[in-house]
Amino acid sequence: MAQPDCKKIFFENLSGAGKAIAVLTSGGDAQGMNAAVRAVVRMGIYVGAKVYFIREGYQGMVDGGDNIKEASWESVSSMLQVGGTVIGSARCKEFRTHEGRLKAAHNLVQRGITNLCVIGGDGSLTGANLFREEWSGLLGELVEQGLIDSDASQKYSALHIVGMVGSIDNDFCGTDMTIGTDSALHRIIEVVDAIMTTAQSHQRTFVLEVMGRHCGYLALVSALACGADWVLIPEMPPEDGWEKKMCQKLSANRAGMKRLNIIIVAEGAIDRNNKPITTDYVKNLVVKCLGFDTRVTILGHVQRGGTPSAFDRILASRMGVEAVLALLETTANTPACVVSLCGNQSVRLPLMECVQMTQEVQKAMDEKKFEDAVKLRGRSFENNLKTYKLLAHRKPESELPSSNFNVAVLNVGAPAAGMNAAVRSAVRVGISEGHKMFAVNDGFEGFYKGQIKEIKWADVGGWTGQGGSLLGTKRTLPAKHVDKIAEQMRKHNINALLIIGGFETCDRIKQSASGTKRRVFIIETMGGYCGYLASVGGLAAGADAAYIYEEPFDIRDLQANVEHLTEKMKTSIQRGLVLRNENSNENYTTDFIYQLYTEEGKGVFDCRKNVLGHMQQGGAPSPFDRNFGTKISAKAMQWISKKLVETFRQGRVFANTEDSCCLLGMRRRALVFQPVVQLKEETDFVHRIPQEQWWLKLRPLMKILAKYKTSYDVSDSGQLEHVVRNRSKESDASAAM
Ligand code: ADP
């Protein structure tokens, strides 16, 4: 297929020929580890290297034998959607000893392995780094003991290491997200959503314990995503006397028509004296002080279980590919690196710097320097904490500032999961800043018809978890009714508008095609002319092709894809998945492609087609969408407040500069306010898409992992960077979602 117009580097230049790479998973398991293993294996084979699995983590490396086996392309099939780690993980005491590492080195040298890809937590990565530092010494000992000859010792003199962080806790400094965190959040939110329905029925209080012995990320972000009443995390122990304050908040929330309370406690929650705060302690407190019917739920290993989320599959696939590239580019002098996510980009960071910084967080907590601990976790963590505090509790009326500004919020375009979280956040932040907030129903159509009224703090309670658009949304454009809209704005004295919506937006795609043989599934996705869902969904699902408008395709491409699938049916993977964006081509329709594949596949495979349709816009929002909606909207509202003050002169707001109408969005590593007039130049209005789509560069990954020969732009992937203290974790999980 045609490639995006960017600097291309053919992989032939980056050859892995003659190299052997081993991949292992170590420490606690995490969803998405399999996607990482698959990507390493396939990318490794793609560049011509030999790839080995090491089963059972470092234990397998120490024990050798059948634990270290060469991997084939097919051996990682059907792994992408499986939770846990198929190649096994373990904790290994022996690897902590010199003798253990000597055995491990012997096992690697015997197989000519000098490239190691470790997927695990900070413990596993520390072990890997130590192993690398000791490597030449270990080889010397092996020569002395007569276990290897000096030729081998010279040939394999350098060990290259790359790490990927697999940990559900998101406890590693240097990456916005670790593999498994998003899936764990999915599990937590599923449980919280379920618990909320029963708590609602009985007017109960639930105290929920989530994982995180040292890191409060899961607790904090799930509290944000479900609008919990109270959260306890190790990085920010509550002030002395918090018990009374918490009970006051709980009863105030109940008085405000709320029928339930949710308190989230991180496993490692402590008070200011480093004394653990247990769920039972919290429960007894609520029962004693308030007499509320209170239950404790401890989530435990559920959080590690289940299928990896689309985000984790994409993250892990991208990281796995990047890890192989890092190994190919490593020289004897490059320090061991870890592949990280920064904004929506993958970068390489020096492994030990990241490990040290991660350990400093713990040290800060041990020394009761809690503010430092929060800072060391990164700006995004801090921002999550700030946003949570801002939204969870209403200040008493008397403490609120009064800005005398009126701000209206509306949804436009198609409904998208996460819109309600964004509205809730805007309304609450706006009220906290002293504005009078107005809600417009049914988009611009409702606006010109006068469907606008004031909206209060309590009106948006419980909105984070709801799908669709509670305000109502329409695709009607404002142009025809501008006068009437202006009249409404005058009538209600609206000083600023926050518009949430846009061109085609929709969030979810799930499709399972496993379990059948000799069958190709052809799935049509939404998105108007935007091929994001088809492409990124394709990467998450391991698709064989994804047809999109942005990357034109012709009959030769279709033929190549059919032939590819015919070949694939000869292997042990007798299954195919093809995605087609709804507007990818007006003549090569989903029916056409289905019929073409059916005819050409006769006797080899049969086809099924499925148009996903509006189910993609439905359902409860994912934790990512809830949080992204919440945070981006809080940021937008704060920006509006600032602009209102800046442009207020003699009783009027002057909105006559370019930046008085901006779009807030993620660009590479940062959230950027971009004047809409500038966007105009970058937008293809006919097809309602940006002229440049950043995710196009992910498409070659999908093809490589599906065994097509293609070229891949490595120009902006991963050059080694240094960890800057408190480097902004500008946005979590922004990649691809
Ligand atoms: P995680 O990688 O999830 O943090 P652990 O800390 O349990 O989990 O580490 C997993 C394994 O990594 C350990 O069982 C051990 O084999 C190895 N390991 C951890 N720390 C070290 C170390 N300092 N030196 C050598 N090996 C280590």
mmCIF file of C-alpha atoms in Angstrom, residues 289-572:
data_model
loop_
_atom_site.group_PDB
_atom_site.id
_atom_site.type_symbol
_atom_site.label_atom_id
_atom_site.label_comp_id
_atom_site.label_asym_id
_atom_site.label_seq_id
_atom_site.Cartn_x
_atom_site.Cartn_y
_atom_site.Cartn_z
ATOM 1 C CA CYS A 289 -19.304 8.307 63.329
ATOM 2 C CA LEU A 290 -22.137 8.258 60.822
ATOM 3 C CA GLY A 291 -23.919 4.960 61.299
ATOM 4 C CA PHE A 292 -23.903 4.394 57.518
ATOM 5 C CA ASP A 293 -24.327 0.892 56.152
ATOM 6 C CA THR A 294 -20.725 0.297 55.049
ATOM 7 C CA ARG A 295 -19.053 -2.567 53.166
ATOM 8 C CA VAL A 296 -15.488 -3.354 52.292
ATOM 9 C CA THR A 297 -14.403 -4.790 48.926
ATOM 10 C CA ILE A 298 -10.828 -5.827 48.321
ATOM 11 C CA LEU A 299 -10.145 -6.169 44.634
ATOM 12 C CA GLY A 300 -6.928 -8.175 44.791
ATOM 13 C CA HIS A 301 -5.781 -10.174 41.809
ATOM 14 C CA VAL A 302 -8.840 -9.359 39.738
ATOM 15 C CA GLN A 303 -6.887 -6.260 38.812
ATOM 16 C CA ARG A 304 -4.162 -8.253 37.129
ATOM 17 C CA GLY A 305 -6.613 -10.470 35.296
ATOM 18 C CA GLY A 306 -8.663 -10.390 32.160
ATOM 19 C CA THR A 307 -7.858 -9.356 28.645
ATOM 20 C CA PRO A 308 -5.520 -6.461 28.036
ATOM 21 C CA SER A 309 -7.189 -3.236 26.969
ATOM 22 C CA ALA A 310 -6.729 -1.902 23.447
ATOM 23 C CA PHE A 311 -4.454 0.734 24.901
ATOM 24 C CA ASP A 312 -2.147 -1.787 26.551
ATOM 25 C CA ARG A 313 -1.959 -3.870 23.394
ATOM 26 C CA ILE A 314 -0.999 -0.856 21.331
ATOM 27 C CA LEU A 315 1.409 0.467 23.923
ATOM 28 C CA ALA A 316 3.106 -2.899 24.292
ATOM 29 C CA SER A 317 3.260 -3.487 20.534
ATOM 30 C CA ARG A 318 4.834 -0.093 19.948
ATOM 31 C CA MET A 319 7.279 -0.609 22.785
ATOM 32 C CA GLY A 320 8.244 -4.080 21.567
ATOM 33 C CA VAL A 321 9.060 -2.776 18.092
ATOM 34 C CA GLU A 322 10.972 0.133 19.575
ATOM 35 C CA ALA A 323 12.896 -2.217 21.867
ATOM 36 C CA VAL A 324 14.186 -4.225 18.907
ATOM 37 C CA LEU A 325 15.215 -1.024 17.129
ATOM 38 C CA ALA A 326 17.025 0.063 20.283
ATOM 39 C CA LEU A 327 18.940 -3.223 20.386
ATOM 40 C CA LEU A 328 19.935 -2.905 16.737
ATOM 41 C CA GLU A 329 21.230 0.602 17.286
ATOM 42 C CA THR A 330 23.024 -0.076 20.557
ATOM 43 C CA THR A 331 26.792 0.066 20.724
ATOM 44 C CA ALA A 332 29.026 -1.200 23.488
ATOM 45 C CA ASN A 333 29.014 2.270 25.028
ATOM 46 C CA THR A 334 25.304 3.037 25.103
ATOM 47 C CA PRO A 335 23.864 2.561 28.559
ATOM 48 C CA ALA A 336 21.050 0.069 29.022
ATOM 49 C CA CYS A 337 17.827 1.795 28.126
ATOM 50 C CA VAL A 338 14.175 1.511 28.867
ATOM 51 C CA VAL A 339 11.511 2.175 26.264
ATOM 52 C CA SER A 340 9.018 4.712 27.567
ATOM 53 C CA LEU A 341 5.943 6.585 26.538
ATOM 54 C CA CYS A 342 6.002 10.355 26.615
ATOM 55 C CA GLY A 343 2.783 11.994 25.462
ATOM 56 C CA ASN A 344 2.008 10.044 22.323
ATOM 57 C CA GLN A 345 5.637 9.303 21.496
ATOM 58 C CA SER A 346 7.878 6.440 22.383
ATOM 59 C CA VAL A 347 11.300 7.455 23.686
ATOM 60 C CA ARG A 348 14.333 5.680 25.097
ATOM 61 C CA LEU A 349 15.625 6.624 28.527
ATOM 62 C CA PRO A 350 18.679 5.422 30.449
ATOM 63 C CA LEU A 351 17.427 2.530 32.528
ATOM 64 C CA MET A 352 19.377 3.208 35.693
ATOM 65 C CA GLU A 353 18.422 6.867 35.916
ATOM 66 C CA CYS A 354 14.780 5.860 35.820
ATOM 67 C CA VAL A 355 15.251 3.111 38.387
ATOM 68 C CA GLN A 356 17.063 5.497 40.716
ATOM 69 C CA MET A 357 14.373 8.106 40.439
ATOM 70 C CA THR A 358 11.717 5.473 41.127
ATOM 71 C CA GLN A 359 13.602 4.464 44.268
ATOM 72 C CA GLU A 360 13.836 8.080 45.346
ATOM 73 C CA VAL A 361 10.054 8.267 45.522
ATOM 74 C CA GLN A 362 10.059 5.508 48.104
ATOM 75 C CA LYS A 363 12.863 7.177 49.996
ATOM 76 C CA ALA A 364 10.957 10.448 50.091
ATOM 77 C CA MET A 365 7.923 8.653 51.474
ATOM 78 C CA ASP A 366 10.010 6.847 54.092
ATOM 79 C CA GLU A 367 11.417 10.200 55.174
ATOM 80 C CA LYS A 368 7.917 11.680 55.268
ATOM 81 C CA LYS A 369 8.764 14.149 52.512
ATOM 82 C CA PHE A 370 5.404 13.609 50.909
ATOM 83 C CA GLU A 371 5.344 16.662 48.719
ATOM 84 C CA ASP A 372 8.640 15.586 47.197
ATOM 85 C CA ALA A 373 7.222 12.125 46.611
ATOM 86 C CA VAL A 374 4.309 13.542 44.646
ATOM 87 C CA LYS A 375 6.661 15.752 42.624
ATOM 88 C CA LEU A 376 9.012 12.881 41.871
ATOM 89 C CA ARG A 377 6.105 10.853 40.510
ATOM 90 C CA GLY A 378 5.840 13.439 37.753
ATOM 91 C CA ARG A 379 3.666 16.283 36.659
ATOM 92 C CA SER A 380 0.822 14.140 35.482
ATOM 93 C CA PHE A 381 0.509 12.486 38.886
ATOM 94 C CA GLU A 382 0.469 15.895 40.504
ATOM 95 C CA ASN A 383 -2.086 17.064 38.030
ATOM 96 C CA ASN A 384 -4.312 14.049 38.726
ATOM 97 C CA LEU A 385 -4.156 14.840 42.404
ATOM 98 C CA LYS A 386 -4.934 18.503 41.856
ATOM 99 C CA THR A 387 -7.833 17.744 39.558
ATOM 100 C CA TYR A 388 -9.248 15.215 41.991
ATOM 101 C CA LYS A 389 -9.162 17.703 44.833
ATOM 102 C CA LEU A 390 -10.716 20.367 42.674
ATOM 103 C CA LEU A 391 -13.649 18.237 41.581
ATOM 104 C CA ALA A 392 -14.418 16.023 44.529
ATOM 105 C CA HIS A 393 -15.483 18.582 47.059
ATOM 106 C CA ARG A 394 -17.498 21.693 46.685
ATOM 107 C CA LYS A 395 -16.260 24.651 48.625
ATOM 108 C CA PRO A 396 -18.875 26.304 50.813
ATOM 109 C CA GLU A 397 -20.676 29.116 48.980
ATOM 110 C CA SER A 398 -19.024 31.703 51.225
ATOM 111 C CA GLU A 399 -15.536 30.609 50.188
ATOM 112 C CA LEU A 400 -16.196 30.747 46.448
ATOM 113 C CA PRO A 401 -14.859 33.741 44.549
ATOM 114 C CA SER A 402 -17.271 35.634 42.347
ATOM 115 C CA SER A 403 -16.049 36.377 38.857
ATOM 116 C CA ASN A 404 -19.277 37.839 37.441
ATOM 117 C CA PHE A 405 -18.646 35.855 34.259
ATOM 118 C CA ASN A 406 -21.154 33.501 32.690
ATOM 119 C CA VAL A 407 -19.888 30.502 30.784
ATOM 120 C CA ALA A 408 -21.961 28.062 28.723
ATOM 121 C CA VAL A 409 -21.089 24.445 27.934
ATOM 122 C CA LEU A 410 -22.430 22.423 25.033
ATOM 123 C CA ASN A 411 -21.838 19.176 23.162
ATOM 124 C CA VAL A 412 -21.731 19.049 19.378
ATOM 125 C CA GLY A 413 -21.382 16.344 16.748
ATOM 126 C CA ALA A 414 -21.722 12.642 17.417
ATOM 127 C CA PRO A 415 -21.905 11.472 21.014
ATOM 128 C CA ALA A 416 -18.642 10.078 22.347
ATOM 129 C CA ALA A 417 -17.857 8.232 25.536
ATOM 130 C CA GLY A 418 -16.179 10.643 27.941
ATOM 131 C CA MET A 419 -18.197 13.717 26.940
ATOM 132 C CA ASN A 420 -20.146 13.707 30.196
ATOM 133 C CA ALA A 421 -16.989 13.512 32.264
ATOM 134 C CA ALA A 422 -15.762 16.559 30.373
ATOM 135 C CA VAL A 423 -18.985 18.487 31.034
ATOM 136 C CA ARG A 424 -18.917 17.612 34.745
ATOM 137 C CA SER A 425 -15.369 18.772 35.027
ATOM 138 C CA ALA A 426 -16.030 22.039 33.180
ATOM 139 C CA VAL A 427 -19.067 22.825 35.296
ATOM 140 C CA ARG A 428 -17.321 22.124 38.594
ATOM 141 C CA VAL A 429 -14.095 23.892 37.711
ATOM 142 C CA GLY A 430 -16.110 26.855 36.402
ATOM 143 C CA ILE A 431 -18.102 27.076 39.634
ATOM 144 C CA SER A 432 -14.903 26.811 41.689
ATOM 145 C CA GLU A 433 -13.517 29.733 39.729
ATOM 146 C CA GLY A 434 -16.568 31.797 40.570
ATOM 147 C CA HIS A 435 -18.390 31.683 37.227
ATOM 148 C CA LYS A 436 -22.057 31.095 36.714
ATOM 149 C CA MET A 437 -22.262 28.006 34.518
ATOM 150 C CA PHE A 438 -24.914 27.383 31.871
ATOM 151 C CA ALA A 439 -25.727 24.162 30.046
ATOM 152 C CA VAL A 440 -27.015 24.123 26.486
ATOM 153 C CA ASN A 441 -29.043 21.095 25.405
ATOM 154 C CA ASP A 442 -28.924 19.522 21.933
ATOM 155 C CA GLY A 443 -25.908 21.385 20.588
ATOM 156 C CA PHE A 444 -26.284 24.448 18.386
ATOM 157 C CA GLU A 445 -29.818 23.445 17.503
ATOM 158 C CA GLY A 446 -30.881 23.663 21.121
ATOM 159 C CA PHE A 447 -28.857 26.816 21.508
ATOM 160 C CA TYR A 448 -30.706 28.816 18.891
ATOM 161 C CA LYS A 449 -34.005 27.488 20.176
ATOM 162 C CA GLY A 450 -33.163 28.796 23.630
ATOM 163 C CA GLN A 451 -32.554 25.490 25.436
ATOM 164 C CA ILE A 452 -30.120 26.970 27.877
ATOM 165 C CA LYS A 453 -30.212 27.176 31.643
ATOM 166 C CA GLU A 454 -27.987 27.435 34.654
ATOM 167 C CA ILE A 455 -26.299 24.222 35.797
ATOM 168 C CA LYS A 456 -25.129 23.612 39.365
ATOM 169 C CA TRP A 457 -22.465 21.522 41.056
ATOM 170 C CA ALA A 458 -24.818 18.720 42.123
ATOM 171 C CA ASP A 459 -26.474 18.497 38.686
ATOM 172 C CA VAL A 460 -23.395 16.789 37.250
ATOM 173 C CA GLY A 461 -22.862 14.313 40.124
ATOM 174 C CA GLY A 462 -22.254 10.788 38.821
ATOM 175 C CA TRP A 463 -21.716 11.940 35.237
ATOM 176 C CA THR A 464 -18.196 10.584 34.764
ATOM 177 C CA GLY A 465 -19.237 7.008 34.182
ATOM 178 C CA GLN A 466 -22.135 7.605 31.814
ATOM 179 C CA GLY A 467 -21.940 6.975 28.095
ATOM 180 C CA GLY A 468 -23.397 9.157 25.336
ATOM 181 C CA SER A 469 -24.146 12.826 25.906
ATOM 182 C CA LEU A 470 -26.397 13.737 28.821
ATOM 183 C CA LEU A 471 -26.688 17.321 27.592
ATOM 184 C CA GLY A 472 -27.817 16.013 24.229
ATOM 185 C CA THR A 473 -25.868 16.639 21.063
ATOM 186 C CA LYS A 474 -26.692 17.403 17.445
ATOM 187 C CA ARG A 475 -24.702 17.685 14.272
ATOM 188 C CA THR A 476 -26.407 20.950 13.320
ATOM 189 C CA LEU A 477 -23.875 23.606 12.329
ATOM 190 C CA PRO A 478 -24.242 27.042 13.886
ATOM 191 C CA ALA A 479 -23.792 29.142 10.712
ATOM 192 C CA LYS A 480 -27.430 29.347 9.659
ATOM 193 C CA HIS A 481 -28.623 30.386 13.074
ATOM 194 C CA VAL A 482 -25.819 32.621 14.190
ATOM 195 C CA ASP A 483 -28.135 35.566 14.862
ATOM 196 C CA LYS A 484 -30.430 33.587 17.089
ATOM 197 C CA ILE A 485 -27.488 32.080 18.939
ATOM 198 C CA ALA A 486 -26.035 35.550 19.453
ATOM 199 C CA GLU A 487 -29.404 36.647 20.809
ATOM 200 C CA GLN A 488 -29.373 33.819 23.349
ATOM 201 C CA MET A 489 -25.847 34.731 24.342
ATOM 202 C CA ARG A 490 -26.880 38.345 24.889
ATOM 203 C CA LYS A 491 -29.966 37.321 26.796
ATOM 204 C CA HIS A 492 -28.020 35.186 29.219
ATOM 205 C CA ASN A 493 -24.990 37.406 29.149
ATOM 206 C CA ILE A 494 -22.684 34.529 28.141
ATOM 207 C CA ASN A 495 -19.026 35.587 28.164
ATOM 208 C CA ALA A 496 -17.464 32.342 27.011
ATOM 209 C CA LEU A 497 -18.404 29.056 25.367
ATOM 210 C CA LEU A 498 -16.874 25.665 25.972
ATOM 211 C CA ILE A 499 -17.721 23.336 23.112
ATOM 212 C CA ILE A 500 -17.092 19.634 23.601
ATOM 213 C CA GLY A 501 -17.312 17.478 20.500
ATOM 214 C CA GLY A 502 -16.126 17.813 16.966
ATOM 215 C CA PHE A 503 -15.646 15.887 13.832
ATOM 216 C CA GLU A 504 -16.401 12.192 13.969
ATOM 217 C CA THR A 505 -15.454 10.881 17.357
ATOM 218 C CA CYS A 506 -15.971 7.472 18.778
ATOM 219 C CA ASP A 507 -13.988 5.406 21.122
ATOM 220 C CA ARG A 508 -14.413 1.735 21.203
ATOM 221 C CA ILE A 509 -13.723 -1.163 18.989
ATOM 222 C CA LYS A 510 -13.745 -4.721 20.089
ATOM 223 C CA GLN A 511 -13.792 -7.733 17.928
ATOM 224 C CA SER A 512 -12.746 -11.250 18.557
ATOM 225 C CA ALA A 513 -12.087 -13.564 15.695
ATOM 226 C CA SER A 514 -10.222 -16.333 17.437
ATOM 227 C CA GLY A 515 -11.455 -19.848 17.778
ATOM 228 C CA THR A 516 -12.371 -20.308 14.136
ATOM 229 C CA LYS A 517 -10.371 -21.854 11.344
ATOM 230 C CA ARG A 518 -9.849 -20.789 7.741
ATOM 231 C CA ARG A 519 -11.954 -17.747 8.140
ATOM 232 C CA VAL A 520 -11.387 -14.100 7.359
ATOM 233 C CA PHE A 521 -13.402 -11.494 9.190
ATOM 234 C CA ILE A 522 -14.063 -8.246 7.405
ATOM 235 C CA ILE A 523 -15.071 -5.530 9.796
ATOM 236 C CA GLU A 524 -16.299 -2.069 8.950
ATOM 237 C CA THR A 525 -15.426 0.637 11.445
ATOM 238 C CA MET A 526 -16.773 4.162 11.881
ATOM 239 C CA GLY A 527 -14.919 7.434 11.713
ATOM 240 C CA GLY A 528 -16.229 9.207 8.622
ATOM 241 C CA TYR A 529 -13.121 9.724 6.523
ATOM 242 C CA CYS A 530 -10.844 9.336 9.479
ATOM 243 C CA GLY A 531 -9.062 6.006 9.512
ATOM 244 C CA TYR A 532 -7.871 6.196 13.097
ATOM 245 C CA LEU A 533 -10.176 3.536 14.500
ATOM 246 C CA ALA A 534 -9.512 1.127 11.662
ATOM 247 C CA SER A 535 -5.737 1.597 11.889
ATOM 248 C CA VAL A 536 -5.236 1.682 15.612
ATOM 249 C CA GLY A 537 -7.970 -0.898 16.181
ATOM 250 C CA GLY A 538 -6.102 -3.011 13.647
ATOM 251 C CA LEU A 539 -2.913 -2.707 15.637
ATOM 252 C CA ALA A 540 -4.715 -3.652 18.859
ATOM 253 C CA ALA A 541 -6.461 -6.615 17.290
ATOM 254 C CA GLY A 542 -3.562 -7.855 15.171
ATOM 255 C CA ALA A 543 -5.324 -7.269 11.858
ATOM 256 C CA ASP A 544 -3.941 -8.345 8.481
ATOM 257 C CA ALA A 545 -5.038 -5.191 6.685
ATOM 258 C CA ALA A 546 -6.867 -1.969 7.448
ATOM 259 C CA TYR A 547 -8.277 0.031 4.554
ATOM 260 C CA ILE A 548 -8.523 3.739 5.177
ATOM 261 C CA TYR A 549 -9.174 6.883 3.202
ATOM 262 C CA GLU A 550 -5.877 8.556 4.150
ATOM 263 C CA GLU A 551 -3.796 5.815 2.614
ATOM 264 C CA PRO A 552 -5.251 5.210 -0.845
ATOM 265 C CA PHE A 553 -5.316 1.612 -2.026
ATOM 266 C CA ASP A 554 -5.938 0.024 -5.382
ATOM 267 C CA ILE A 555 -6.646 -3.349 -6.905
ATOM 268 C CA ARG A 556 -2.993 -4.384 -6.586
ATOM 269 C CA ASP A 557 -3.111 -3.826 -2.859
ATOM 270 C CA LEU A 558 -6.293 -5.847 -2.568
ATOM 271 C CA GLN A 559 -4.676 -8.612 -4.554
ATOM 272 C CA ALA A 560 -1.568 -8.556 -2.393
ATOM 273 C CA ASN A 561 -3.715 -8.773 0.738
ATOM 274 C CA VAL A 562 -5.737 -11.698 -0.595
ATOM 275 C CA GLU A 563 -2.536 -13.528 -1.532
ATOM 276 C CA HIS A 564 -1.084 -12.774 1.851
ATOM 277 C CA LEU A 565 -4.106 -14.327 3.530
ATOM 278 C CA THR A 566 -3.990 -17.352 1.252
ATOM 279 C CA GLU A 567 -0.385 -17.889 2.309
ATOM 280 C CA LYS A 568 -1.295 -17.380 5.933
ATOM 281 C CA MET A 569 -3.907 -20.140 5.749
ATOM 282 C CA LYS A 570 -1.074 -22.567 4.972
ATOM 283 C CA THR A 571 0.517 -21.836 8.326
ATOM 284 C CA SER A 572 -0.869 -22.816 11.690
#
